[in-house]
Structures are given as C-alpha cells and as structure tokens.
C-alpha cells in the first residue's frame, strides 16, 4: 500500500487536473475541447486500471486460465469512449460554426465582438 | 339544499355577470344593463339567504379539495352574512352611480372597469362566505389582484405609482405575514375551519399566540393598521366609484372582516382574553385611530381626507374587536355595516363634486352647498354618521362599542373614542361649514348627473334608516357572540 | 405483450423515431412523428404511473438479463411522476414547435430539429426510468448532446457560444458524475442503483464513498444548475429557439433534480448524507443563495427570456431547498414543485416564443404595450408570473405551502421567513413585465402587431390552464408527490 503502488491513480488524478486546468485556463475554444478530452480520458483510466489484474486474461472458461481481469469496466469504457468522441465531434462542429459567425475562436475576442454588437444596437 | 345552491350562486352570479359584461363590450347600454341586472340578482341571492341564516341555518358548499385536509369551501355564518349583505346591497347603488360617473367623466376602458368590478364582488362574496382560512386567503389575494386594474384605471404615471404601493403593501403583507400565519395555524391546529371558540387549543405558548396574532393583524393589510396603511390613500388615484365601493366598503371591510373572523373563530375570544401577549393590539389600533384622524385633519384633498378617515374608522373595528368583550365585538361587527353606508355616501358626494365642479380640494368647496344642495345634504348626513351623532347609523355602532368599553371598565378606550370623535368632528364639520356658510366663488354649475345624485341620496337615506331600524344587522352581529 | 414491455417502450419508441426522421428527411413527417411519439410516451407514462399506484414497483429486466447483472428499468412512485412530467411537457411542446420552428429555423433543418428534440426526450425519459447507474450516464449524455445541438440552433449567433459553454460545462458535469459512479463501482462491484444502495451499507463510512458523493453532487449540480453552478443556464435559455427553451426549462433540469434526489435518499441514504455529512446545511444554504440572488438578478434583466431564465435558477433553488429539508412536507414540496414549476415555466417560455415571433425580440423595451397588441399572450404570462410568485389558486402556491410547512416542521423560522420574502422579489420581476406590457403605449412600429398564431397559443394556454388547474385541484400532483416523498423517506436506516 505504498504511494508508488497506487501510481495508476496518480496518473489518473494528474490527467484529470490537467484536463480541467486547460478547460478553465485556455481561451482558445479548440484547446478547451482538447482539455475536455484529456479530462474524460482520465476517467477511462479510473475505470480500467482497477479492473485489470496483472497476468489476468479475459474471462474465458478454460483450464489453462485461472486469473481473469474484470471485463465489465472495459465494456463500460467502450461506451464512454463513444460518448467522448461524440462530444468532441459536436464540440468541434460548434467551434466551426462559431468561427464562421465570429471569425475567431478566441473566447475573449468573441465576447468583445458581442458586447460591441450590444452597444451598436 | 336550496340555500346551498343559492350560496353557490352568490359566488358565480358576479362571475357570469362579468362574462356577460365582457360580451356586451360594443353596446354600452346593454353592458350597463348587464351590470345592474347582475348586481340586482346578487342582492336577491344574498337576501334569500338572510331568512335561513336568521333562523339559525348555516348553508354550506364544498367546491374542491385544494390541499389534503383543506377544501375550498363556503359556509354562511352571521358575520359573513352581514358583510355580504352590505357589499351586495351597496353594489346595486354603486352600479347606478358608476354609470353616471363613468359616462359624465368620459372614462376610457369602461368594459374592463365593469368586468373587474363584477369579479371583485365575486371575490368579496368568496371572502364573506369562506368556511376556512385557506378559502379566505385565496379570495383575499384574488381581490387584491382584481382590483389592481381598477386602481390603476387611468394608466398614467400617478396611477402606476399608486398601483405599486397598493400591490406592494397588500401583496407584501399578505405573503410575508398572513401566509406564514396560516401555515403555522395549520401546523399547530391541524385544521383551518372557522369554528366558534377558536381552533388553536393549547398547543401554543402565550407568547407565541401574541406573535401569531401580530402576524395575522399586520398580515391582513386590508385592515390598514398602521404602519401598513399607506396603500389606502394611494388607492385614491382610482375613479371615485372604485374608491367608494371598494376602498370604503368591499376591500377594506374584507380586511376588518377577516380580522374579526380570525379573532373570533381562529383564536377564540375566551382563549385570548386576559393574555398579556395580546395587549399590544388595542395600543396599535388606538394609535392608528388617533394618528389617522390627525392626518385627515391636515389633508386638503377631499378624497385623501376621506381615505384617512377610513383608516381611522377601520381601526375602530380592530380596536373594539381586540377589547374582547361581547358587547364591543358586537359593536365592531355592527360598525362594518354602519360605517360602510356612511362612508360610501361621503365618497359618492366627493365624486359628484368632482364630476359637476371638477373640484378635489376641501379649500375649493366654499359655498358649494348652495349649488349642489342634495349632494351636500347627503355629505352632511354621512359626516354625522362618521362622528357618531344621532340620527345616523354611526351612532348605533358607537353606542355598542362604548357600552362594551364601559361595562368592562376600559376607560382608556372610552377616552380614545371621545378624542377621536372630537377629531372626526374637527375634520368633517369644517367641510360642511364651508359648503353652506362661505360665499361661493368661481364658475356656476349645477348638480351632478341624476343617476349619481339618486345613488347618493339613497345611501344617505339608508344611513338615517339604519338608525331607526337596525334590527337585521344587530341580530346578525349578536349571533356572532352567541347572544 | 405490449403491457409487459411498457418500461422499455417508454424509451425505445422515441429512441427509434429520432433516426427514422433523419432517414426520411421530410419536415411534416418529422413533425407528425414527433407529435405521435410524444403522445405515445405520455400514454405509456400514464399507464406506468397507474400501474405503479396499483401494484407497486415495476422492475423490468432489459433483454431478460436479471438484475443486478443486466440493466434494470425500475419504475416507482418517484420516477413515474417524473416520467409523466417530461412526457406531458413534450406532448404539449411538440405540436407547438411546428409554427415556432418554422419562423426561427431554415426549412432544411426542421426535420433535424424534431429528430434532436425527440432524441432529447428519449434521453430524459431514459434517465428517469433506468435503474442502472452507468446506463443513466449514457442517457444523460444522449439528452445533453441533443440539447447542445438544440441550443446551438438559435437564431442569434450568441446561441453558438451559449451551446459551446453548455457543452463544456455539461460534459464536465457528466464526467464528474461518471467519476462518482466509478468510485462507487470500485467499492461495491455493482452498477444497479437498488443493489448499490444495499451494498453501500457495509462500506458507506469509507472515504471513496464520500468522494463519490462529492463528485456526483458536483456533476449533477452542474446539470441541474444548482447555485453557483448555474452559469450556463441563462445564456442557453436566452438564445435557444423558443420551443427548445420551453422544453428544456420544463424538463431537463427537473430530471437532473430527480437524479440527485435518488442518489441522496435512495443510494447514499439519509444517515450518511444528512446525518454524517452536513449536506442539509449545504443544500439549504446554496438554495437560499440561489433563491435570493437569482431573483434579484432577474429583477434587473432587460430581456424577458433572460429574466425568466434567472427566475428558473431561483425556482430550482426552491426545489433543492425542499430536498435539504429532508422531511415529508419539504420533499413533497420539492417533488410537487418539479411538476408545478415545470408547467409554469413551460407556459411562460411558450408564450414568449409567440412574442419573439411577432415582435422579433423579447427585450423589455420592445414589448411595451403588449397587453394591447397581444392580449392573450400577455395575460397568459401574467398568470404564469402569479404561479411563480405563489399566489393562491395557482400551482406555485401549493409548492410554497409545503416548503413553508417543511421549514416550520424543522423549526427553521428564519427559513420560512426567507421563503415568503423571496416571493416578494418574484413580485418585483413579474411586475416589471406587467408595467411595461400594460402601462406603456405600444411603439408606433408595433401598431399592426397581431396575436400569436393559434397553433402556438393553444398549446401555450393548455399549460397556462394547467398552472391554475393544478393550483386548485391537487389530487393528482400532490398524491403523486406525497407518494414519491414517502418512497424517498422509506429507506431511512
């Protein structure tokens, strides 16, 4: 139960924080999405790492195998990956539309343009 | 069975009338006929309930189960009967007056005016006949909202400001104080039905009862207890018929009616007699009586003076209900009726003066008694009733109030009455004096339109008649205390 | 056959209809199908609610895999109530959407719009009906992804940015939720919600469980716009197409509240959430802040849609307040307010859709004299506003009554006082509308303005009538809410 023994968690937490930090700190809309992707990826690790036994195999009932990894997290994460891809695709599509409408993908510039538009009305 | 059906009719006749009035939007004559017919039918409904109620019956109708254990339901008891009778009878007269007033002053949006008026009466009937606190509260709030378009009828900035005060005070007090008071009552008593002898039982400490009473008394903002009285003068921006029927009769009386009802049927007179924690109420209402009279004394605007006089007279009712002696409670209940006829006469006169002479200030009324003899005669009768002199209705209720105070040795109350009577005389008699004994000035003009004069003479006669024949209101009021 | 599979059909019907619309690519077909689907969903939801009341909890094993291994659909008094709300709102909004969408979106996008709206409906129904924690996440994402698209379809280009923000925050919320579920899975080895509750008994003192509670609270809190996690909501509601705002405001946040209710009361349990952890204090504190601050912000808005969006944040505060009270009247108030606020806000936003169609804007300056130009619309908004204030005779009053009762039952007098005082702030923002609509003369440009189209007015007024009806006859709503509250409190252990 050493700190190093939990290194998968450390990696997970690092990715989580890093992803969130990018989402919050970056003004570029694409970079935010990348951060969001990293953040979601950390969750994949969170699920899969504990489900994996070193030396374990898929749960195939045969005499030669006696240690199995838990298959359920893998299946779940497959679903989560699909969701993540869909989110990323939709996010990028929206960014494309934003670029068409504002001619920029920097958050502060877009906000400036909107507030300028308000005063012009 | 039949009284129950009539009871339901009393609630729905004005609603149907409102629909009819709205449907006759294009034909003013038809529309006003609809108003008068509705008012007359309502009065008939209420009158036909009178016999059974005097005979001791309590017709009852349950409309709908609103919350588990609390239904929207109506029940006629003597006090509600009295209030409904006053409101519906005066609505007939007031409709006549409104037609004259609205036509003569060429007011806009007359259909909206009559529709809201009819709906306001429906709410008043709902309040008068409510069988429990929730029903009362529902119609109480509805009355506030439906009279808002009437108060802001002119739609200008002044009306909007008046409307804000009106709504702010009435909705504000009822939501912040009255609603929690009702919820607490429900939590403590497990019922909200109005029951003779009260429903609170002994679940609350004496101090808590005092607090609850405060929530009720200030929550019922329509009773205009100081410091929550400012909506009433603000509401005077409305056309005079509105001020007359709603802000001298229906709305304000709904307030004091609720006060009396809460004291008698929720707290129970016996339960709170002698509690130190409720002793503050006579002080607050006594203060309101005197303070409002002083403000009235100093107001030059006639309607404003009448409004503050109303504030003061309303507190009479609260004050004597709060004295908790049987006679004073009878007096308070009587005063609901007696003050109503007198005050509506005064407002009618004020509206007639505005219509005929376009005058709104007391200082402009020099010599007007010679140009508008009927109007000013009626005004004088109303003024006498406010002061409480015979032969007017005001004397009767004041008599009972005074006897109640004296029989229980509450000399402070007697003193308050004496002082306020002097003050009443102080702000009404100069008006009469000016009207008759000062030389007239300005353009010559005649009486107001005939419909208006007829209406105000009718209420003036009623003010006198009630002095000689107070039997019906008196027996209803006596029933309230089981006498 | 059909009767047995109702729980599955509840979700499957809209889920299959959505891609069908995309394949057929016909505007009218898509609309008709969407209406038919939403009405079917309502019929199924009502049938389920009836069955639950008759026979108790319905457990449906997806694909005949028995729980807790397979995915279980589980209908009880609580979520059947939510199912009825969501499908009811959908079945009123769908007919309404045709005219509204025709005015706000390019023609070639209409079938996509209805497809997305149906998909969103499927997702929301799925969240409510599923008994599996991970399945819930999938439905959460289905409904959210379609909601992002729907918000982004708004006419104003700011809708795009609103959709983007909504997407980022919504995804963070969903990911937080799935982290929480992951931690629970690590501790218990099950994803079935009912099973989770059983197994958590042995480990519920351990730190990962507490962490899971924190993650789920934050994640779902983002989705339901729990103060101070509400920043996405005003923009999303303001710039989304009218029909979308009406639908989302009435259903999406409500379903998220349901999820939080289920986790707090039926998974983690009252002793952990409200006994060991100070969640009652946290929830009540945040709710009070939400109610007061969001109402105050609403008073100062210049745009009606934004004004009522902030009012939504405040009203959600009332719901979480009842949740924090965690006693029967409080929870009854919270659950019934889900419904009552749902129809109230649905009505208001649908009417505002008519305003933006005719006036071209919902800003307060432009709607001067609305009482004259669009009397039915203006009056409907006033009635909706009264329900927000909680005037007796409207649905909002019923909720407020129970919330005050709940506060008093705890002896929180100050809270009861705050609830009623905050109603006054609602009076202030509703009356801003009233004064502008009725006391200002219409602008000269608005002279020829007509009332909203009948096809929009009728559905909107059905909702308005609901606001009044459910304030007077509370047989259905209150019974449902009380049963739901009893379910929530049944697990006290």
PDB file of C-alpha atoms in Angstrom, chain B residues 104-325:
ATOM      1  CA  UNK B 104     -70.146  62.018 -17.297  1.00  0.00           C
ATOM      2  CA  UNK B 105     -66.358  61.889 -16.986  1.00  0.00           C
ATOM      3  CA  UNK B 106     -65.935  60.035 -20.297  1.00  0.00           C
ATOM      4  CA  UNK B 107     -63.638  57.443 -18.767  1.00  0.00           C
ATOM      5  CA  UNK B 108     -61.830  55.029 -21.080  1.00  0.00           C
ATOM      6  CA  UNK B 109     -61.845  51.226 -20.813  1.00  0.00           C
ATOM      7  CA  UNK B 110     -65.302  51.121 -19.297  1.00  0.00           C
ATOM      8  CA  UNK B 111     -65.860  47.473 -20.125  1.00  0.00           C
ATOM      9  CA  UNK B 112     -62.692  46.475 -18.296  1.00  0.00           C
ATOM     10  CA  UNK B 113     -63.890  48.593 -15.400  1.00  0.00           C
ATOM     11  CA  UNK B 114     -67.259  46.860 -15.085  1.00  0.00           C
ATOM     12  CA  UNK B 115     -65.777  43.399 -15.615  1.00  0.00           C
ATOM     13  CA  UNK B 116     -63.196  43.889 -12.882  1.00  0.00           C
ATOM     14  CA  UNK B 117     -65.826  45.350 -10.624  1.00  0.00           C
ATOM     15  CA  UNK B 118     -68.073  42.321 -11.001  1.00  0.00           C
ATOM     16  CA  UNK B 119     -65.144  39.971 -10.406  1.00  0.00           C
ATOM     17  CA  UNK B 120     -64.140  41.983  -7.341  1.00  0.00           C
ATOM     18  CA  UNK B 121     -67.629  41.428  -5.986  1.00  0.00           C
ATOM     19  CA  UNK B 122     -67.312  37.702  -6.649  1.00  0.00           C
ATOM     20  CA  UNK B 123     -64.122  37.721  -4.581  1.00  0.00           C
ATOM     21  CA  UNK B 124     -65.859  39.707  -1.865  1.00  0.00           C
ATOM     22  CA  UNK B 125     -68.629  37.123  -1.700  1.00  0.00           C
ATOM     23  CA  UNK B 126     -65.955  34.438  -1.522  1.00  0.00           C
ATOM     24  CA  UNK B 127     -64.330  36.211   1.423  1.00  0.00           C
ATOM     25  CA  UNK B 128     -67.635  36.787   3.182  1.00  0.00           C
ATOM     26  CA  UNK B 129     -68.750  33.184   2.877  1.00  0.00           C
ATOM     27  CA  UNK B 130     -65.392  31.443   3.269  1.00  0.00           C
ATOM     28  CA  UNK B 131     -65.581  28.463   5.587  1.00  0.00           C
ATOM     29  CA  UNK B 132     -61.886  28.223   6.312  1.00  0.00           C
ATOM     30  CA  UNK B 133     -58.729  30.284   6.313  1.00  0.00           C
ATOM     31  CA  UNK B 134     -57.411  28.911   3.034  1.00  0.00           C
ATOM     32  CA  UNK B 135     -60.567  29.862   1.168  1.00  0.00           C
ATOM     33  CA  UNK B 136     -60.431  33.260   2.783  1.00  0.00           C
ATOM     34  CA  UNK B 137     -56.812  33.678   1.771  1.00  0.00           C
ATOM     35  CA  UNK B 138     -57.469  32.612  -1.811  1.00  0.00           C
ATOM     36  CA  UNK B 139     -60.222  35.163  -2.309  1.00  0.00           C
ATOM     37  CA  UNK B 140     -58.346  37.773  -0.316  1.00  0.00           C
ATOM     38  CA  UNK B 141     -55.404  37.635  -2.715  1.00  0.00           C
ATOM     39  CA  UNK B 142     -57.692  37.410  -5.713  1.00  0.00           C
ATOM     40  CA  UNK B 143     -59.450  40.564  -4.554  1.00  0.00           C
ATOM     41  CA  UNK B 144     -56.136  42.408  -4.345  1.00  0.00           C
ATOM     42  CA  UNK B 145     -55.183  41.402  -7.863  1.00  0.00           C
ATOM     43  CA  UNK B 146     -58.543  42.009  -9.491  1.00  0.00           C
ATOM     44  CA  UNK B 147     -58.809  45.487  -8.007  1.00  0.00           C
ATOM     45  CA  UNK B 148     -55.346  46.394  -9.262  1.00  0.00           C
ATOM     46  CA  UNK B 149     -56.616  47.252 -12.772  1.00  0.00           C
ATOM     47  CA  UNK B 150     -59.318  49.366 -11.142  1.00  0.00           C
ATOM     48  CA  UNK B 151     -56.858  51.311  -9.018  1.00  0.00           C
ATOM     49  CA  UNK B 152     -54.602  51.921 -11.998  1.00  0.00           C
ATOM     50  CA  UNK B 153     -57.555  52.615 -14.257  1.00  0.00           C
ATOM     51  CA  UNK B 154     -56.191  55.870 -15.633  1.00  0.00           C
ATOM     52  CA  UNK B 155     -52.964  54.196 -16.714  1.00  0.00           C
ATOM     53  CA  UNK B 156     -50.787  57.253 -16.178  1.00  0.00           C
ATOM     54  CA  UNK B 157     -47.667  57.549 -14.062  1.00  0.00           C
ATOM     55  CA  UNK B 158     -49.574  58.555 -10.979  1.00  0.00           C
ATOM     56  CA  UNK B 159     -51.847  55.554 -11.333  1.00  0.00           C
ATOM     57  CA  UNK B 160     -48.843  53.319 -11.774  1.00  0.00           C
ATOM     58  CA  UNK B 161     -47.226  54.685  -8.645  1.00  0.00           C
ATOM     59  CA  UNK B 162     -50.455  54.274  -6.691  1.00  0.00           C
ATOM     60  CA  UNK B 163     -50.766  50.766  -8.063  1.00  0.00           C
ATOM     61  CA  UNK B 164     -47.271  49.889  -6.933  1.00  0.00           C
ATOM     62  CA  UNK B 165     -47.970  50.998  -3.384  1.00  0.00           C
ATOM     63  CA  UNK B 166     -51.330  49.269  -3.440  1.00  0.00           C
ATOM     64  CA  UNK B 167     -49.946  45.983  -4.614  1.00  0.00           C
ATOM     65  CA  UNK B 168     -46.719  46.261  -2.658  1.00  0.00           C
ATOM     66  CA  UNK B 169     -48.455  46.759   0.668  1.00  0.00           C
ATOM     67  CA  UNK B 170     -51.339  44.370   0.157  1.00  0.00           C
ATOM     68  CA  UNK B 171     -49.476  41.520  -1.518  1.00  0.00           C
ATOM     69  CA  UNK B 172     -46.407  42.129   0.604  1.00  0.00           C
ATOM     70  CA  UNK B 173     -48.162  41.905   3.944  1.00  0.00           C
ATOM     71  CA  UNK B 174     -50.342  39.007   2.904  1.00  0.00           C
ATOM     72  CA  UNK B 175     -47.444  36.936   1.597  1.00  0.00           C
ATOM     73  CA  UNK B 176     -44.912  37.783   4.272  1.00  0.00           C
ATOM     74  CA  UNK B 177     -47.158  37.740   7.350  1.00  0.00           C
ATOM     75  CA  UNK B 178     -50.536  36.233   6.578  1.00  0.00           C
ATOM     76  CA  UNK B 179     -49.411  33.153   4.660  1.00  0.00           C
ATOM     77  CA  UNK B 180     -46.924  32.024   7.338  1.00  0.00           C
ATOM     78  CA  UNK B 181     -49.571  32.705   9.968  1.00  0.00           C
ATOM     79  CA  UNK B 182     -51.970  30.392   8.165  1.00  0.00           C
ATOM     80  CA  UNK B 183     -49.326  27.709   7.694  1.00  0.00           C
ATOM     81  CA  UNK B 184     -48.440  27.912  11.377  1.00  0.00           C
ATOM     82  CA  UNK B 185     -52.094  27.666  12.323  1.00  0.00           C
ATOM     83  CA  UNK B 186     -52.391  24.579  10.146  1.00  0.00           C
ATOM     84  CA  UNK B 187     -49.267  23.057  11.651  1.00  0.00           C
ATOM     85  CA  UNK B 188     -50.458  23.708  15.200  1.00  0.00           C
ATOM     86  CA  UNK B 189     -54.184  23.104  14.963  1.00  0.00           C
ATOM     87  CA  UNK B 190     -54.405  20.616  12.107  1.00  0.00           C
ATOM     88  CA  UNK B 191     -57.443  22.428  10.766  1.00  0.00           C
ATOM     89  CA  UNK B 192     -58.252  25.767   9.226  1.00  0.00           C
ATOM     90  CA  UNK B 193     -62.039  25.657   9.576  1.00  0.00           C
ATOM     91  CA  UNK B 194     -63.589  28.685  11.222  1.00  0.00           C
ATOM     92  CA  UNK B 195     -65.006  27.285  14.440  1.00  0.00           C
ATOM     93  CA  UNK B 196     -66.838  29.086  17.197  1.00  0.00           C
ATOM     94  CA  UNK B 197     -64.500  29.300  20.167  1.00  0.00           C
ATOM     95  CA  UNK B 198     -61.338  29.091  18.090  1.00  0.00           C
ATOM     96  CA  UNK B 199     -59.208  26.266  16.794  1.00  0.00           C
ATOM     97  CA  UNK B 200     -55.820  26.921  18.321  1.00  0.00           C
ATOM     98  CA  UNK B 201     -56.350  24.952  21.501  1.00  0.00           C
ATOM     99  CA  UNK B 202     -53.446  24.949  23.888  1.00  0.00           C
ATOM    100  CA  UNK B 203     -50.682  23.958  21.529  1.00  0.00           C
ATOM    101  CA  UNK B 204     -49.004  27.343  21.656  1.00  0.00           C
ATOM    102  CA  UNK B 205     -47.413  29.261  24.472  1.00  0.00           C
ATOM    103  CA  UNK B 206     -48.923  32.602  25.347  1.00  0.00           C
ATOM    104  CA  UNK B 207     -46.027  34.491  23.848  1.00  0.00           C
ATOM    105  CA  UNK B 208     -46.371  32.520  20.620  1.00  0.00           C
ATOM    106  CA  UNK B 209     -50.049  33.399  20.480  1.00  0.00           C
ATOM    107  CA  UNK B 210     -49.140  37.049  20.718  1.00  0.00           C
ATOM    108  CA  UNK B 211     -46.688  36.628  17.868  1.00  0.00           C
ATOM    109  CA  UNK B 212     -49.212  34.761  15.756  1.00  0.00           C
ATOM    110  CA  UNK B 213     -51.789  37.444  16.380  1.00  0.00           C
ATOM    111  CA  UNK B 214     -49.280  40.029  15.184  1.00  0.00           C
ATOM    112  CA  UNK B 215     -48.700  38.031  12.001  1.00  0.00           C
ATOM    113  CA  UNK B 216     -52.428  37.969  11.375  1.00  0.00           C
ATOM    114  CA  UNK B 217     -53.138  41.576  12.246  1.00  0.00           C
ATOM    115  CA  UNK B 218     -50.335  43.019  10.142  1.00  0.00           C
ATOM    116  CA  UNK B 219     -50.771  40.309   7.515  1.00  0.00           C
ATOM    117  CA  UNK B 220     -54.299  41.434   6.860  1.00  0.00           C
ATOM    118  CA  UNK B 221     -53.055  44.617   5.259  1.00  0.00           C
ATOM    119  CA  UNK B 222     -56.533  45.449   4.018  1.00  0.00           C
ATOM    120  CA  UNK B 223     -57.458  46.378   7.586  1.00  0.00           C
ATOM    121  CA  UNK B 224     -54.950  49.234   7.168  1.00  0.00           C
ATOM    122  CA  UNK B 225     -53.473  49.001  10.638  1.00  0.00           C
ATOM    123  CA  UNK B 226     -50.562  51.422  10.940  1.00  0.00           C
ATOM    124  CA  UNK B 227     -47.807  51.190   9.714  1.00  0.00           C
ATOM    125  CA  UNK B 228     -49.309  49.273   6.781  1.00  0.00           C
ATOM    126  CA  UNK B 229     -51.992  51.786   5.872  1.00  0.00           C
ATOM    127  CA  UNK B 230     -50.349  53.742   3.075  1.00  0.00           C
ATOM    128  CA  UNK B 231     -51.925  51.721   0.302  1.00  0.00           C
ATOM    129  CA  UNK B 232     -55.324  53.144   1.087  1.00  0.00           C
ATOM    130  CA  UNK B 233     -54.556  56.805   0.337  1.00  0.00           C
ATOM    131  CA  UNK B 234     -52.507  55.597  -2.642  1.00  0.00           C
ATOM    132  CA  UNK B 235     -55.534  53.746  -3.978  1.00  0.00           C
ATOM    133  CA  UNK B 236     -57.394  57.033  -4.213  1.00  0.00           C
ATOM    134  CA  UNK B 237     -55.958  57.558  -7.691  1.00  0.00           C
ATOM    135  CA  UNK B 238     -58.751  55.261  -8.819  1.00  0.00           C
ATOM    136  CA  UNK B 239     -62.030  56.627 -10.219  1.00  0.00           C
ATOM    137  CA  UNK B 240     -64.364  57.590  -7.379  1.00  0.00           C
ATOM    138  CA  UNK B 241     -66.835  54.672  -7.729  1.00  0.00           C
ATOM    139  CA  UNK B 242     -63.891  52.373  -7.068  1.00  0.00           C
ATOM    140  CA  UNK B 243     -62.858  54.353  -4.021  1.00  0.00           C
ATOM    141  CA  UNK B 244     -66.461  54.359  -2.887  1.00  0.00           C
ATOM    142  CA  UNK B 245     -67.390  50.723  -3.109  1.00  0.00           C
ATOM    143  CA  UNK B 246     -64.014  49.040  -2.877  1.00  0.00           C
ATOM    144  CA  UNK B 247     -61.987  51.307  -0.676  1.00  0.00           C
ATOM    145  CA  UNK B 248     -64.759  52.250   1.668  1.00  0.00           C
ATOM    146  CA  UNK B 249     -66.711  49.002   1.600  1.00  0.00           C
ATOM    147  CA  UNK B 250     -65.580  45.806  -0.085  1.00  0.00           C
ATOM    148  CA  UNK B 251     -61.793  45.759   0.156  1.00  0.00           C
ATOM    149  CA  UNK B 252     -61.244  47.472   3.484  1.00  0.00           C
ATOM    150  CA  UNK B 253     -64.190  45.736   5.077  1.00  0.00           C
ATOM    151  CA  UNK B 254     -62.813  42.451   3.779  1.00  0.00           C
ATOM    152  CA  UNK B 255     -59.776  43.367   5.861  1.00  0.00           C
ATOM    153  CA  UNK B 256     -61.536  44.141   9.122  1.00  0.00           C
ATOM    154  CA  UNK B 257     -63.993  41.329   8.497  1.00  0.00           C
ATOM    155  CA  UNK B 258     -61.044  38.949   8.310  1.00  0.00           C
ATOM    156  CA  UNK B 259     -59.639  40.482  11.483  1.00  0.00           C
ATOM    157  CA  UNK B 260     -62.844  39.941  13.400  1.00  0.00           C
ATOM    158  CA  UNK B 261     -63.230  36.486  11.945  1.00  0.00           C
ATOM    159  CA  UNK B 262     -59.700  35.497  12.916  1.00  0.00           C
ATOM    160  CA  UNK B 263     -60.115  36.817  16.441  1.00  0.00           C
ATOM    161  CA  UNK B 264     -63.478  35.160  16.969  1.00  0.00           C
ATOM    162  CA  UNK B 265     -63.159  31.916  15.033  1.00  0.00           C
ATOM    163  CA  UNK B 266     -59.432  31.151  14.977  1.00  0.00           C
ATOM    164  CA  UNK B 267     -58.120  32.451  18.272  1.00  0.00           C
ATOM    165  CA  UNK B 268     -61.408  32.397  20.131  1.00  0.00           C
ATOM    166  CA  UNK B 269     -62.325  35.328  22.347  1.00  0.00           C
ATOM    167  CA  UNK B 270     -62.139  33.304  25.529  1.00  0.00           C
ATOM    168  CA  UNK B 271     -58.831  31.719  24.690  1.00  0.00           C
ATOM    169  CA  UNK B 272     -57.015  35.020  24.420  1.00  0.00           C
ATOM    170  CA  UNK B 273     -58.889  37.083  26.980  1.00  0.00           C
ATOM    171  CA  UNK B 274     -56.534  38.309  29.637  1.00  0.00           C
ATOM    172  CA  UNK B 275     -53.356  37.230  27.863  1.00  0.00           C
ATOM    173  CA  UNK B 276     -50.631  39.773  28.347  1.00  0.00           C
ATOM    174  CA  UNK B 277     -49.146  38.910  24.968  1.00  0.00           C
ATOM    175  CA  UNK B 278     -52.123  40.239  23.023  1.00  0.00           C
ATOM    176  CA  UNK B 279     -52.418  43.506  24.905  1.00  0.00           C
ATOM    177  CA  UNK B 280     -50.453  45.380  22.301  1.00  0.00           C
ATOM    178  CA  UNK B 281     -53.262  45.263  19.749  1.00  0.00           C
ATOM    179  CA  UNK B 282     -55.510  47.904  21.349  1.00  0.00           C
ATOM    180  CA  UNK B 283     -52.496  50.185  21.590  1.00  0.00           C
ATOM    181  CA  UNK B 284     -51.584  49.832  17.935  1.00  0.00           C
ATOM    182  CA  UNK B 285     -55.146  50.224  16.722  1.00  0.00           C
ATOM    183  CA  UNK B 286     -55.830  53.021  19.183  1.00  0.00           C
ATOM    184  CA  UNK B 287     -52.759  54.812  17.922  1.00  0.00           C
ATOM    185  CA  UNK B 288     -53.976  54.310  14.351  1.00  0.00           C
ATOM    186  CA  UNK B 289     -57.360  55.804  15.222  1.00  0.00           C
ATOM    187  CA  UNK B 290     -55.837  58.976  16.580  1.00  0.00           C
ATOM    188  CA  UNK B 291     -52.916  59.319  14.177  1.00  0.00           C
ATOM    189  CA  UNK B 292     -55.021  58.776  11.062  1.00  0.00           C
ATOM    190  CA  UNK B 293     -57.544  61.318  12.291  1.00  0.00           C
ATOM    191  CA  UNK B 294     -54.790  63.878  12.713  1.00  0.00           C
ATOM    192  CA  UNK B 295     -53.518  63.225   9.207  1.00  0.00           C
ATOM    193  CA  UNK B 296     -57.069  63.560   7.899  1.00  0.00           C
ATOM    194  CA  UNK B 297     -57.373  66.858   9.695  1.00  0.00           C
ATOM    195  CA  UNK B 298     -54.377  68.164   7.807  1.00  0.00           C
ATOM    196  CA  UNK B 299     -55.241  66.887   4.326  1.00  0.00           C
ATOM    197  CA  UNK B 300     -56.752  69.372   1.964  1.00  0.00           C
ATOM    198  CA  UNK B 301     -57.546  66.831  -0.731  1.00  0.00           C
ATOM    199  CA  UNK B 302     -61.079  65.630  -0.080  1.00  0.00           C
ATOM    200  CA  UNK B 303     -60.572  62.025  -1.135  1.00  0.00           C
ATOM    201  CA  UNK B 304     -57.364  61.828   0.865  1.00  0.00           C
ATOM    202  CA  UNK B 305     -59.165  63.143   3.904  1.00  0.00           C
ATOM    203  CA  UNK B 306     -61.862  60.518   3.424  1.00  0.00           C
ATOM    204  CA  UNK B 307     -59.214  57.834   2.982  1.00  0.00           C
ATOM    205  CA  UNK B 308     -57.510  58.679   6.269  1.00  0.00           C
ATOM    206  CA  UNK B 309     -60.879  58.848   7.925  1.00  0.00           C
ATOM    207  CA  UNK B 310     -61.415  55.300   6.654  1.00  0.00           C
ATOM    208  CA  UNK B 311     -58.061  54.203   8.082  1.00  0.00           C
ATOM    209  CA  UNK B 312     -59.130  55.607  11.408  1.00  0.00           C
ATOM    210  CA  UNK B 313     -62.608  54.076  11.310  1.00  0.00           C
ATOM    211  CA  UNK B 314     -61.229  50.673  10.344  1.00  0.00           C
ATOM    212  CA  UNK B 315     -59.086  50.718  13.413  1.00  0.00           C
ATOM    213  CA  UNK B 316     -62.216  51.303  15.494  1.00  0.00           C
ATOM    214  CA  UNK B 317     -63.304  47.890  14.379  1.00  0.00           C
ATOM    215  CA  UNK B 318     -59.963  46.282  15.131  1.00  0.00           C
ATOM    216  CA  UNK B 319     -59.731  48.140  18.418  1.00  0.00           C
ATOM    217  CA  UNK B 320     -63.114  47.025  19.677  1.00  0.00           C
ATOM    218  CA  UNK B 321     -62.732  43.508  18.440  1.00  0.00           C
ATOM    219  CA  UNK B 322     -59.453  43.454  20.353  1.00  0.00           C
ATOM    220  CA  UNK B 323     -61.135  44.595  23.577  1.00  0.00           C
ATOM    221  CA  UNK B 324     -62.650  41.107  23.615  1.00  0.00           C
ATOM    222  CA  UNK B 325     -65.843  41.914  25.485  1.00  0.00           C
TER     223      UNK B 325
END
